[in-house]
PDB file of C-alpha atoms in Angstrom:
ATOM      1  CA  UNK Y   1       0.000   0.000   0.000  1.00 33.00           C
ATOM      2  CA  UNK Y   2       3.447   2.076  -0.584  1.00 31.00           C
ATOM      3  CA  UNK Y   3       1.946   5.437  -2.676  1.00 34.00           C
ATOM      4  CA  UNK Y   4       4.765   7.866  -4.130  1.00 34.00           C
ATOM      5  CA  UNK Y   5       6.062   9.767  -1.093  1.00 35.00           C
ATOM      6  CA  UNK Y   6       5.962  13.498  -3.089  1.00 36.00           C
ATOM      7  CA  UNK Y   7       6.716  16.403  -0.451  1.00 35.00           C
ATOM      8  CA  UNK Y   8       5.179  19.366   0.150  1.00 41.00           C
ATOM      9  CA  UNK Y   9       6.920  22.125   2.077  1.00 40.00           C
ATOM     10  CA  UNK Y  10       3.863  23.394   5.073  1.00 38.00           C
ATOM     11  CA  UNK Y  11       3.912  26.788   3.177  1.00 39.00           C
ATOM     12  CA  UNK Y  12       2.654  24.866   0.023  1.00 40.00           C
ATOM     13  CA  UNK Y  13       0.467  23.079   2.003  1.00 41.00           C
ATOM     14  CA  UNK Y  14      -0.875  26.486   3.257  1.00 39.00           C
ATOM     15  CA  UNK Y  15      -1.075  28.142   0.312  1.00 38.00           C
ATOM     16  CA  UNK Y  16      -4.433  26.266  -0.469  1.00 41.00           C
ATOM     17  CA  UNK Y  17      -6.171  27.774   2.541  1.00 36.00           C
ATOM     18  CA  UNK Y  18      -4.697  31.325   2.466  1.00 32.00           C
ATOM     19  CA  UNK Y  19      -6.587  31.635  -0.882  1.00 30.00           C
ATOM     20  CA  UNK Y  20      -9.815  31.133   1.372  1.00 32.00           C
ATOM     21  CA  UNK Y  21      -8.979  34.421   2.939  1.00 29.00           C
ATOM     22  CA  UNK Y  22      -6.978  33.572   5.242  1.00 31.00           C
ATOM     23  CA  UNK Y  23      -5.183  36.438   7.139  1.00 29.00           C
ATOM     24  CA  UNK Y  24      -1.928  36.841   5.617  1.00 24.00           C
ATOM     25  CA  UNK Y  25       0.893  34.775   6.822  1.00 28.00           C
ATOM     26  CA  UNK Y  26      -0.970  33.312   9.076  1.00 32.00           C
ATOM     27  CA  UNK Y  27       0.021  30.031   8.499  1.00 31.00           C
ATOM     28  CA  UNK Y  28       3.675  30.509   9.121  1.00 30.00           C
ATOM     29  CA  UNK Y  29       2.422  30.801  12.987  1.00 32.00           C
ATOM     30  CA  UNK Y  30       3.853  28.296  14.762  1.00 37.00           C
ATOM     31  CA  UNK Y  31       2.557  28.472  18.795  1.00 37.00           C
ATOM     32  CA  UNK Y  32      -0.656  26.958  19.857  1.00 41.00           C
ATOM     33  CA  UNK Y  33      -1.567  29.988  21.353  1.00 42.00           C
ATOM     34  CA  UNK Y  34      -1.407  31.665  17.781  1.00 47.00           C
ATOM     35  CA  UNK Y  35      -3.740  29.188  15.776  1.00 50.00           C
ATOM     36  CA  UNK Y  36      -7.336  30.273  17.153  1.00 45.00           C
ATOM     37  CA  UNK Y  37      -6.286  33.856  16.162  1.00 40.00           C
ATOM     38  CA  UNK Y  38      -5.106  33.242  12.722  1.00 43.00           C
ATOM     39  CA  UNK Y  39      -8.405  31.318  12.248  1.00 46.00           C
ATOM     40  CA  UNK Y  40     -10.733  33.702  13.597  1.00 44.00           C
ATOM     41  CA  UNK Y  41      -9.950  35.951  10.747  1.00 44.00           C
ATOM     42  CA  UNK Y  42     -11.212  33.708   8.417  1.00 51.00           C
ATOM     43  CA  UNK Y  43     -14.727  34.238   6.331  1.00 53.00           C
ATOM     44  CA  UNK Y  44     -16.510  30.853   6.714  1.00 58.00           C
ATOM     45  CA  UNK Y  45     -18.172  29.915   3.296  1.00 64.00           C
ATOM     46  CA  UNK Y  46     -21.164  27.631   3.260  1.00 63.00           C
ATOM     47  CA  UNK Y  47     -19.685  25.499   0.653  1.00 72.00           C
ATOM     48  CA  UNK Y  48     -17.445  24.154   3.100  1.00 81.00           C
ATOM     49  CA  UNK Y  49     -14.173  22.298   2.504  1.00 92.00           C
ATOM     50  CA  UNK Y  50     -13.415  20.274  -0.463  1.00 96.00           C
ATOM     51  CA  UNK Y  51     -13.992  16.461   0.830  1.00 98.00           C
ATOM     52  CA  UNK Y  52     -12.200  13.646  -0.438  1.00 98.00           C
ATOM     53  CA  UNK Y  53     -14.782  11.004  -0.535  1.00 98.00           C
ATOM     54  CA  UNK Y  54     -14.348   7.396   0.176  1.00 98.00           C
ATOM     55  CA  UNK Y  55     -13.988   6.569  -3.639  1.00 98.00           C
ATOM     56  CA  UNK Y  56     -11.933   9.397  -4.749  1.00 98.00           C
ATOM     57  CA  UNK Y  57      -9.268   7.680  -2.178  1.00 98.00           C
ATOM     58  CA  UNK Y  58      -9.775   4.384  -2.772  1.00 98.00           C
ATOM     59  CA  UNK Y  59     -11.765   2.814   0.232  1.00 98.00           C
ATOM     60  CA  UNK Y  60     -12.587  -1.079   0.101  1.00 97.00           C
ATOM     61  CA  UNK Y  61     -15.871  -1.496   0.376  1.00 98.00           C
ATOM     62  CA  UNK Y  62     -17.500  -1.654   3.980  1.00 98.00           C
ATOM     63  CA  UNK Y  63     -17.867  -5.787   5.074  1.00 97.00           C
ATOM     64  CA  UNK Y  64     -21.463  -5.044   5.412  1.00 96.00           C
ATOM     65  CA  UNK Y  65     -24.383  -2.303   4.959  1.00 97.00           C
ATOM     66  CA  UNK Y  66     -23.330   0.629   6.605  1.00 97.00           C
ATOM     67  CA  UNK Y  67     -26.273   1.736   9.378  1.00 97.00           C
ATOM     68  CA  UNK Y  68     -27.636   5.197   8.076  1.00 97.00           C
ATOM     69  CA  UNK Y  69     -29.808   6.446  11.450  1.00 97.00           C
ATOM     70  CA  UNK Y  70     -32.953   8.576  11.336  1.00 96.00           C
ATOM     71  CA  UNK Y  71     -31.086  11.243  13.664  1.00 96.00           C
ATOM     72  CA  UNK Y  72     -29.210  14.055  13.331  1.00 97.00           C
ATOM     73  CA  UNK Y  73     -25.658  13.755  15.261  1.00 98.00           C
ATOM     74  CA  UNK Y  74     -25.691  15.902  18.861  1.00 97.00           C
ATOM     75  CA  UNK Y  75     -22.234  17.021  18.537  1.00 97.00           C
ATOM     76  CA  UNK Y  76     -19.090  16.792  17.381  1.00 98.00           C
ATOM     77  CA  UNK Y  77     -16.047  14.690  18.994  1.00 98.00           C
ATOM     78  CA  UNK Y  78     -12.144  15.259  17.995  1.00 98.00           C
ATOM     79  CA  UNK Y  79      -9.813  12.684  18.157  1.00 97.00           C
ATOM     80  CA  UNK Y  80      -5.962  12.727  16.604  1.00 97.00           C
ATOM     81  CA  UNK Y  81      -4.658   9.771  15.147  1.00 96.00           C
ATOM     82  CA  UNK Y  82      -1.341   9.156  17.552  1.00 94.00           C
ATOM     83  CA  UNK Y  83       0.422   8.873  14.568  1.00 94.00           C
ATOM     84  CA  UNK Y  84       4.023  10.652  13.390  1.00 94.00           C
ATOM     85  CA  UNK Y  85       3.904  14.130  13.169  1.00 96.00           C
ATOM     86  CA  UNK Y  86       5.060  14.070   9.305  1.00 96.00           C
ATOM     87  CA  UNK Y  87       6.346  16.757   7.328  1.00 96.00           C
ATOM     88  CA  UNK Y  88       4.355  15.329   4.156  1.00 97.00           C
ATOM     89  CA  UNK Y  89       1.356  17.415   3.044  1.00 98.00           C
ATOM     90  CA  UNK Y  90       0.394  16.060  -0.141  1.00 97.00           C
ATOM     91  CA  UNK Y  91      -2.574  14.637  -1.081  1.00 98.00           C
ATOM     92  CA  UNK Y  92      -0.610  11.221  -1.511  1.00 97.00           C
ATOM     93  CA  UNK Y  93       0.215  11.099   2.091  1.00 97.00           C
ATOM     94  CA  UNK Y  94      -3.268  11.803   3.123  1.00 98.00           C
ATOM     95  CA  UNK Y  95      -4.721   8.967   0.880  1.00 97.00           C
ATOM     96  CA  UNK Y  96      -2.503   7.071   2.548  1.00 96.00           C
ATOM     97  CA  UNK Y  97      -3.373   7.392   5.590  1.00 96.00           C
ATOM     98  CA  UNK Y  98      -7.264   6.971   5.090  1.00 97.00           C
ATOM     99  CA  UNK Y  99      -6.247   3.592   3.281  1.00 97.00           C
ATOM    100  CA  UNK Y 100      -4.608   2.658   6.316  1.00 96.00           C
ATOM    101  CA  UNK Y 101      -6.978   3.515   8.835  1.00 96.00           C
ATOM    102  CA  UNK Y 102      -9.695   1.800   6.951  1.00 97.00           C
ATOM    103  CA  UNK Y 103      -7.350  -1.306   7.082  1.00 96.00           C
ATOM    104  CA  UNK Y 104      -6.108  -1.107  11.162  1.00 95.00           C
ATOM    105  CA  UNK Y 105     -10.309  -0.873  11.464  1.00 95.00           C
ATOM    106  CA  UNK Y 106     -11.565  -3.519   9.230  1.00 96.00           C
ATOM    107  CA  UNK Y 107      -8.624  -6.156   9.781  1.00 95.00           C
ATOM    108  CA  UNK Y 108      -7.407  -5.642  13.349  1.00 92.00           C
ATOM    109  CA  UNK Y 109     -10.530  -4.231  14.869  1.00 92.00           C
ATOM    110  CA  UNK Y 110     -13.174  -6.417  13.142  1.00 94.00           C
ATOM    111  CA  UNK Y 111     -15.017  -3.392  12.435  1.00 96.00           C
ATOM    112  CA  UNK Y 112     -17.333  -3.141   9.134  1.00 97.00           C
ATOM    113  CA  UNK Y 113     -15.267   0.062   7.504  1.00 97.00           C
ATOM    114  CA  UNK Y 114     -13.455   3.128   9.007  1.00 97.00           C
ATOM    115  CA  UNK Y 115     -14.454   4.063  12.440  1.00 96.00           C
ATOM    116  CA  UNK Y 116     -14.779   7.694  12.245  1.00 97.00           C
ATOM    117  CA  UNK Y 117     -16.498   9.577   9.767  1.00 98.00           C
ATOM    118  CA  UNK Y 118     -14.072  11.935   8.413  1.00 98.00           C
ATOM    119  CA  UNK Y 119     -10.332  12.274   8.336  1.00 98.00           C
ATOM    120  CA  UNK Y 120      -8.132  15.622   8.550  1.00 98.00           C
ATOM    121  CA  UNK Y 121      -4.654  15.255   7.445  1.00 98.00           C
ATOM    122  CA  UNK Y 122      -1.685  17.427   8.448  1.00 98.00           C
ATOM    123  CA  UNK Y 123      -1.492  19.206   5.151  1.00 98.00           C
ATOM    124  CA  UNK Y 124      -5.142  20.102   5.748  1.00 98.00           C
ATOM    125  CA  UNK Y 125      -6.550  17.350   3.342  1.00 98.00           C
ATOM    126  CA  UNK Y 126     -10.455  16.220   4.717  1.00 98.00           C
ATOM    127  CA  UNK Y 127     -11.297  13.527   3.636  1.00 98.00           C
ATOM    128  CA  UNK Y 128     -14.720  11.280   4.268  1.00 98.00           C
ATOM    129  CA  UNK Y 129     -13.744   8.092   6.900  1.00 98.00           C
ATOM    130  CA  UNK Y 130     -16.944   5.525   7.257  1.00 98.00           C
ATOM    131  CA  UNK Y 131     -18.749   5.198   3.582  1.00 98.00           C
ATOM    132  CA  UNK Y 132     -21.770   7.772   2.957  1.00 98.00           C
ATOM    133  CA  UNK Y 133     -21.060  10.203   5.577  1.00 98.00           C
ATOM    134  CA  UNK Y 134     -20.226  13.025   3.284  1.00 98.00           C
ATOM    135  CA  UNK Y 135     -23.984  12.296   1.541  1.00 97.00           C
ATOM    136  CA  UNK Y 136     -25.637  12.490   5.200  1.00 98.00           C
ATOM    137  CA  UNK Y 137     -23.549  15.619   5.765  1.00 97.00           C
ATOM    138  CA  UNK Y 138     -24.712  17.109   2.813  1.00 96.00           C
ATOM    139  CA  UNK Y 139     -28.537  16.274   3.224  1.00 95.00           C
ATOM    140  CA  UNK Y 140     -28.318  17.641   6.823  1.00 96.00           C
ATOM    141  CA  UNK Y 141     -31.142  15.230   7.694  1.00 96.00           C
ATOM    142  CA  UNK Y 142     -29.891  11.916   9.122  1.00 97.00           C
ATOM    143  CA  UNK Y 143     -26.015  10.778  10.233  1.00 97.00           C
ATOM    144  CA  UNK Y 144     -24.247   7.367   9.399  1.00 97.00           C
ATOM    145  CA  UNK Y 145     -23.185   5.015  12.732  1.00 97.00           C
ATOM    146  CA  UNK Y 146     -19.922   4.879  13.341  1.00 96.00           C
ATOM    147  CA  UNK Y 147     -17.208   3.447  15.512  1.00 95.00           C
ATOM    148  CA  UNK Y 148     -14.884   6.088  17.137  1.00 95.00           C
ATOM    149  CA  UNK Y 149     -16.352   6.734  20.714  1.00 95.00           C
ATOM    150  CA  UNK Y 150     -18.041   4.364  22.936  1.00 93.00           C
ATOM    151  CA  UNK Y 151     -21.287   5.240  23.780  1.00 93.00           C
ATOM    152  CA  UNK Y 152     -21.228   7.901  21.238  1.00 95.00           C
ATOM    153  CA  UNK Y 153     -21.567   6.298  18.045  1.00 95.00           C
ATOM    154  CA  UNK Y 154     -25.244   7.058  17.314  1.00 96.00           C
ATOM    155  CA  UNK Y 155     -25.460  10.954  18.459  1.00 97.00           C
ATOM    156  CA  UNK Y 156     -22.298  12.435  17.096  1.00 97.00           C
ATOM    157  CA  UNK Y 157     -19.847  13.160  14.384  1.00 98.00           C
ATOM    158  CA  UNK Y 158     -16.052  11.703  14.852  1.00 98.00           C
ATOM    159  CA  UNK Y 159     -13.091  13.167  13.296  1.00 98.00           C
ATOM    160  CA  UNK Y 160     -10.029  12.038  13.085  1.00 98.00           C
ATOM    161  CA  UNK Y 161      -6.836  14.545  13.208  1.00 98.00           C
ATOM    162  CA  UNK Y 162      -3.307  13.217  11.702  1.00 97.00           C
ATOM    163  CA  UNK Y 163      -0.862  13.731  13.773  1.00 96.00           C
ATOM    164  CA  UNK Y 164      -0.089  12.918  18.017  1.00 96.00           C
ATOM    165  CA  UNK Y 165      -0.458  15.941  20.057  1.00 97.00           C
ATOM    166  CA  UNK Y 166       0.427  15.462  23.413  1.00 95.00           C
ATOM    167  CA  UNK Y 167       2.836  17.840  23.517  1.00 95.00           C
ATOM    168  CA  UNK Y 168       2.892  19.236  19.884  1.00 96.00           C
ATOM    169  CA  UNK Y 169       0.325  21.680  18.537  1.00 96.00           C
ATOM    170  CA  UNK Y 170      -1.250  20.663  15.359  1.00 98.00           C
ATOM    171  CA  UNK Y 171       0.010  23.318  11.887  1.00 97.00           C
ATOM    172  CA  UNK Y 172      -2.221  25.899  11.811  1.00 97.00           C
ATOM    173  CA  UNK Y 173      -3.352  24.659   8.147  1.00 97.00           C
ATOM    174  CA  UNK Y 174      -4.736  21.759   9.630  1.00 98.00           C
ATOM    175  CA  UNK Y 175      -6.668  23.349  12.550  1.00 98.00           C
ATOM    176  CA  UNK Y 176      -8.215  25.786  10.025  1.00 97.00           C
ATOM    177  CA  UNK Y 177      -9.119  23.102   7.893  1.00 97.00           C
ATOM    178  CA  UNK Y 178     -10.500  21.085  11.221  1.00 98.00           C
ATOM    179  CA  UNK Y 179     -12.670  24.263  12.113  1.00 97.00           C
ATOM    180  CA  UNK Y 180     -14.019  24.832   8.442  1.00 97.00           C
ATOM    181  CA  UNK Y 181     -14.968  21.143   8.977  1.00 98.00           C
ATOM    182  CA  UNK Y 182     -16.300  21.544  11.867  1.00 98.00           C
ATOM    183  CA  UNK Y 183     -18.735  24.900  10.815  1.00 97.00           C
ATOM    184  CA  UNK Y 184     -19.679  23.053   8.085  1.00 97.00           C
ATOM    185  CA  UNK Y 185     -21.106  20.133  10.028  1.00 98.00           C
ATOM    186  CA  UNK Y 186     -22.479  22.977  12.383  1.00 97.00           C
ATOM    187  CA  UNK Y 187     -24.117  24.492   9.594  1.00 96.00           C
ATOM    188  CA  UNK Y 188     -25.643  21.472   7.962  1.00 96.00           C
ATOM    189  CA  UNK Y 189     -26.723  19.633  11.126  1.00 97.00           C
ATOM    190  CA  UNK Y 190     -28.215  23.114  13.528  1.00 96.00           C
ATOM    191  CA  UNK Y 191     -25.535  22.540  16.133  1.00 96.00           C
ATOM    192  CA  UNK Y 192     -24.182  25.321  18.272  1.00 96.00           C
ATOM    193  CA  UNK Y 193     -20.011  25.657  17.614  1.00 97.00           C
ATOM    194  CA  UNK Y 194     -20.436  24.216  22.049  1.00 96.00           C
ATOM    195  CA  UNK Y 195     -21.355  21.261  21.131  1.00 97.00           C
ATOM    196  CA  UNK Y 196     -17.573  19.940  20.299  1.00 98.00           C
ATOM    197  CA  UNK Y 197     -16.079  17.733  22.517  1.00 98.00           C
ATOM    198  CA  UNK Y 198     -12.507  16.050  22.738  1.00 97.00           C
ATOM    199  CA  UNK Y 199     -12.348  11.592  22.661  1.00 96.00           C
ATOM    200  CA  UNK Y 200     -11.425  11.826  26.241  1.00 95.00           C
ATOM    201  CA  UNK Y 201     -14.362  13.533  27.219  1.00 96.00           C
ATOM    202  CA  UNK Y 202     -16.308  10.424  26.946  1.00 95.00           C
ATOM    203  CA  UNK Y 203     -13.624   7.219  27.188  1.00 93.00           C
ATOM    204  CA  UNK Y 204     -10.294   6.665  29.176  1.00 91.00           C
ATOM    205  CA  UNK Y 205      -8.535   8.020  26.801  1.00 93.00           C
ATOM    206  CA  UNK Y 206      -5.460  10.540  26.104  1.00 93.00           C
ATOM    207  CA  UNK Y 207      -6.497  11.405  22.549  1.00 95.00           C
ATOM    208  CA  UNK Y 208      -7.074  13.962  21.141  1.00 96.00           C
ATOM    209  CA  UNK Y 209      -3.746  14.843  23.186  1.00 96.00           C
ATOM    210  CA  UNK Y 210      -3.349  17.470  25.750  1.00 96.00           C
ATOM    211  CA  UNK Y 211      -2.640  20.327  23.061  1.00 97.00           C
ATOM    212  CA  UNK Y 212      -5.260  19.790  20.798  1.00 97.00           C
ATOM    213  CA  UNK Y 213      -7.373  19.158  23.750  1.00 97.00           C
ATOM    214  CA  UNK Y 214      -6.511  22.558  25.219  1.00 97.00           C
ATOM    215  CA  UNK Y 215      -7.495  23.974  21.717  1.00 97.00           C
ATOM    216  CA  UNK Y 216     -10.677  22.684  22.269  1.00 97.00           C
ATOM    217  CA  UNK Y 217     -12.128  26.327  23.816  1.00 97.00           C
ATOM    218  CA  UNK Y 218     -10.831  27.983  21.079  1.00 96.00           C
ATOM    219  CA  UNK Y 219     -11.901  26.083  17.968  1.00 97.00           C
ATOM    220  CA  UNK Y 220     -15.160  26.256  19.111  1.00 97.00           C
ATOM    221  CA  UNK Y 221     -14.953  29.939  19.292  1.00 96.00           C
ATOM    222  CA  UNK Y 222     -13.326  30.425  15.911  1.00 96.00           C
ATOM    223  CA  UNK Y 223     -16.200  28.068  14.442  1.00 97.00           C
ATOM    224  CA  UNK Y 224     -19.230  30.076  16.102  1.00 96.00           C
ATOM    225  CA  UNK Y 225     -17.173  33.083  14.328  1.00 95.00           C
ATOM    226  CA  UNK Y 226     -17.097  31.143  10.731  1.00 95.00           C
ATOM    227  CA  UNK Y 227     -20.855  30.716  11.469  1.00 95.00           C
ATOM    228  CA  UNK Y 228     -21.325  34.518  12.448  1.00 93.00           C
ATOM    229  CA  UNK Y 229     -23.311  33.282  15.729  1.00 88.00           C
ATOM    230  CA  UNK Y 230     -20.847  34.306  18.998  1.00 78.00           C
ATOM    231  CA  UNK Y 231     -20.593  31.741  21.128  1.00 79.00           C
ATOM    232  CA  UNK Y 232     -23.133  32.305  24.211  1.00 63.00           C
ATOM    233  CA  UNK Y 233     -23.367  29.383  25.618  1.00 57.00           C
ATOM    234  CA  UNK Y 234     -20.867  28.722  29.062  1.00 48.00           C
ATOM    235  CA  UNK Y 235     -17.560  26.296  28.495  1.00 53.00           C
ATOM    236  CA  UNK Y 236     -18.193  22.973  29.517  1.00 51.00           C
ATOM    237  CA  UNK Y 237     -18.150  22.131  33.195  1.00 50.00           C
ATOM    238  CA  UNK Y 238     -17.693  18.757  34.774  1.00 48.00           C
ATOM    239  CA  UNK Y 239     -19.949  20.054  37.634  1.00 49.00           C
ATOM    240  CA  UNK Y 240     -23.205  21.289  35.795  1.00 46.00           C
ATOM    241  CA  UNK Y 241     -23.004  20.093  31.733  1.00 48.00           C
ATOM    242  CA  UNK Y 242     -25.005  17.619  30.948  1.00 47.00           C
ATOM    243  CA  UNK Y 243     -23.030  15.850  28.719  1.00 48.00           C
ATOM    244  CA  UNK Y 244     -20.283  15.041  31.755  1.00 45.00           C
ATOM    245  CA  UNK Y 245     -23.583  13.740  33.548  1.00 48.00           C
ATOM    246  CA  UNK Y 246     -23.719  11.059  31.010  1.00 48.00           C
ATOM    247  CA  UNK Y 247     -19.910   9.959  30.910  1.00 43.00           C
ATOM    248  CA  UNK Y 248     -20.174   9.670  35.029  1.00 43.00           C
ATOM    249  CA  UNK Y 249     -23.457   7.450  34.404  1.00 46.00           C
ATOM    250  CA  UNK Y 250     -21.217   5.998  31.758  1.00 42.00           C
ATOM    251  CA  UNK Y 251     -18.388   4.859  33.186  1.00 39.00           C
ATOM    252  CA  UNK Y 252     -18.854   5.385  36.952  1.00 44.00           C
ATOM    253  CA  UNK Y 253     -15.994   8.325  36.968  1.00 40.00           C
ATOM    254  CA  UNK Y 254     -14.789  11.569  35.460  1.00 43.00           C
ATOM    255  CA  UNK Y 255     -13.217  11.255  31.958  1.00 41.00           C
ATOM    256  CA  UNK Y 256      -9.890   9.573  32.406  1.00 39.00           C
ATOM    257  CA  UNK Y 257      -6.750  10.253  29.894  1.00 37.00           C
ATOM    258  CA  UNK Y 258      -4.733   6.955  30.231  1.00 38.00           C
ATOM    259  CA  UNK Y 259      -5.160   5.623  26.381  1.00 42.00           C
ATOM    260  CA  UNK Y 260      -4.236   6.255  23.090  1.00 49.00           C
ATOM    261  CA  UNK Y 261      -4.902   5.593  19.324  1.00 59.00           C
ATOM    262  CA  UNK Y 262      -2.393   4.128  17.228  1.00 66.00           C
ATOM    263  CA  UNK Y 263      -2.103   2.179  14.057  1.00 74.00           C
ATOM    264  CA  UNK Y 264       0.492  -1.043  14.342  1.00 72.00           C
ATOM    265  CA  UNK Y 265       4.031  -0.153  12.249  1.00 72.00           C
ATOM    266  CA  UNK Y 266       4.257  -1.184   8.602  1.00 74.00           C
ATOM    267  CA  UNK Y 267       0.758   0.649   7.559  1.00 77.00           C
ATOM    268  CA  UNK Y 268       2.438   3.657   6.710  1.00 73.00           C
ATOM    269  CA  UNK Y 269       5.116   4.512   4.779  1.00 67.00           C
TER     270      UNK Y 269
END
């Protein structure tokens, strides 16, 4: 599953999104504390990001009949992949990737296709994960079931960031690209930019890593901004939001971060 390994410097990468008015230079950022503000500047378009869909990249075909529920998804959940932090942004690399996700998922896990139902790579690539989420997206009315948060998998949206970032801030092209993603899912579904949520806020998990975690406030700032609707509503608080009601009826506990995600060596070039 070896694809050509062509390079793209991250101000190539960029370039793509800084077209999409983008303030400029804002990509060439490089603290956390820099990426919500290069974002906010940003003029959200209801088109939202180009999607690589499941055949454009290749996917196998899911084992069985992929479960397409009545509902719309409640929120949206962030995850990273725990994978290297590569300095290849091409397309390639991101096709890559969602090949071998899809693989890890259907041949390790036993799962009927990719777990989560869309993808962001670090060269800001999006790309659809489990087969006919990007239709359900686009018809706003109904969401597929997925596999990429216990307890979860009926009432939200997963995606997947490239990258580990437990102590590494993701580039700034791929956390615009995540909160375009993320407005447009707002947009198509009715939710509020507060209803996004890291992995560990539901499972014993470290992902989506502590600094994309603690990015969390922020992107959903910058994505009530792309929608032009302030966010209102208070921060999440493990003492009076409902959702952290359900994870301690859940599990018994808090939110733990003790896991992570990882694909086994040898599925990536």
């Amino acid at each position: 599953m070896t694809l050509p390994a062509s390079h793209q410097s991250p101000a190539t990468a960029a370039s793509r999104y800084s077209r999409r008015s983008v303030l400029t230079g804002a990509f060439a950022l490089a603290t956390a504390a820099a990426l919500p503000v290069a974002a906010a500047g940003r003029a959200y378009s209801a088109a939202g990001p180009e999607i690589i869909g499941c055949d454009a990249w290749g996917a196998r075909a899911a084992s069985e009949p992929v479960v397409v529920l009545a509902n719309r998804p409640e929120r949206i959940i962030v995850h990273h992949t725990a994978t290297a932090n590569v300095t290849d942004y091409s397309k390639q690399r991101a096709i890559a990737l969602a090949r071998a996700i899809q693989t890890y998922h259907m041949d390790a896990q036993g799962w009927i296709d990719t777990g989560q139902h869309f993808t962001v790579s670090r060269g800001a690539f999006v790309l659809e994960g489990r087969h006919n989420s990007l239709a359900e997206l686009n018809s706003g009315r109904r969401q597929v079931r997925a596999a990429h948060c216990v307890g979860q998998n009926t009432v939200s949206i997963g995606i997947e960031n490239e990258g580990t970032y437990t102590s590494e801030a993701p580039p700034a092209a791929q956390y615009a690209a995540l909160a375009d993603l993320c407005a447009h899912i707002c947009d198509h579904y009715g939710l509020p930019a507060s209803e996004i949520y890291g992995h560990r806020d539901f499972n014993s998990t470290a992902c989506p890593g502590d600094r994309l975690y603690a990015l969390l406030p922020a992107l959903r700032r910058d994505v009530a901004t792309r929608l032009g609707t302030p966010l209102s509503e208070p921060e999440p608080n493990p003492d009076e939001d409902p959702v952290w009601d359900l994870v301690r009826q859940t599990t018994g506990r808090p939110p733990a971060a003790t896991l992570d995600e990882y694909l086994p060596a040898g599925l990536l070039p």
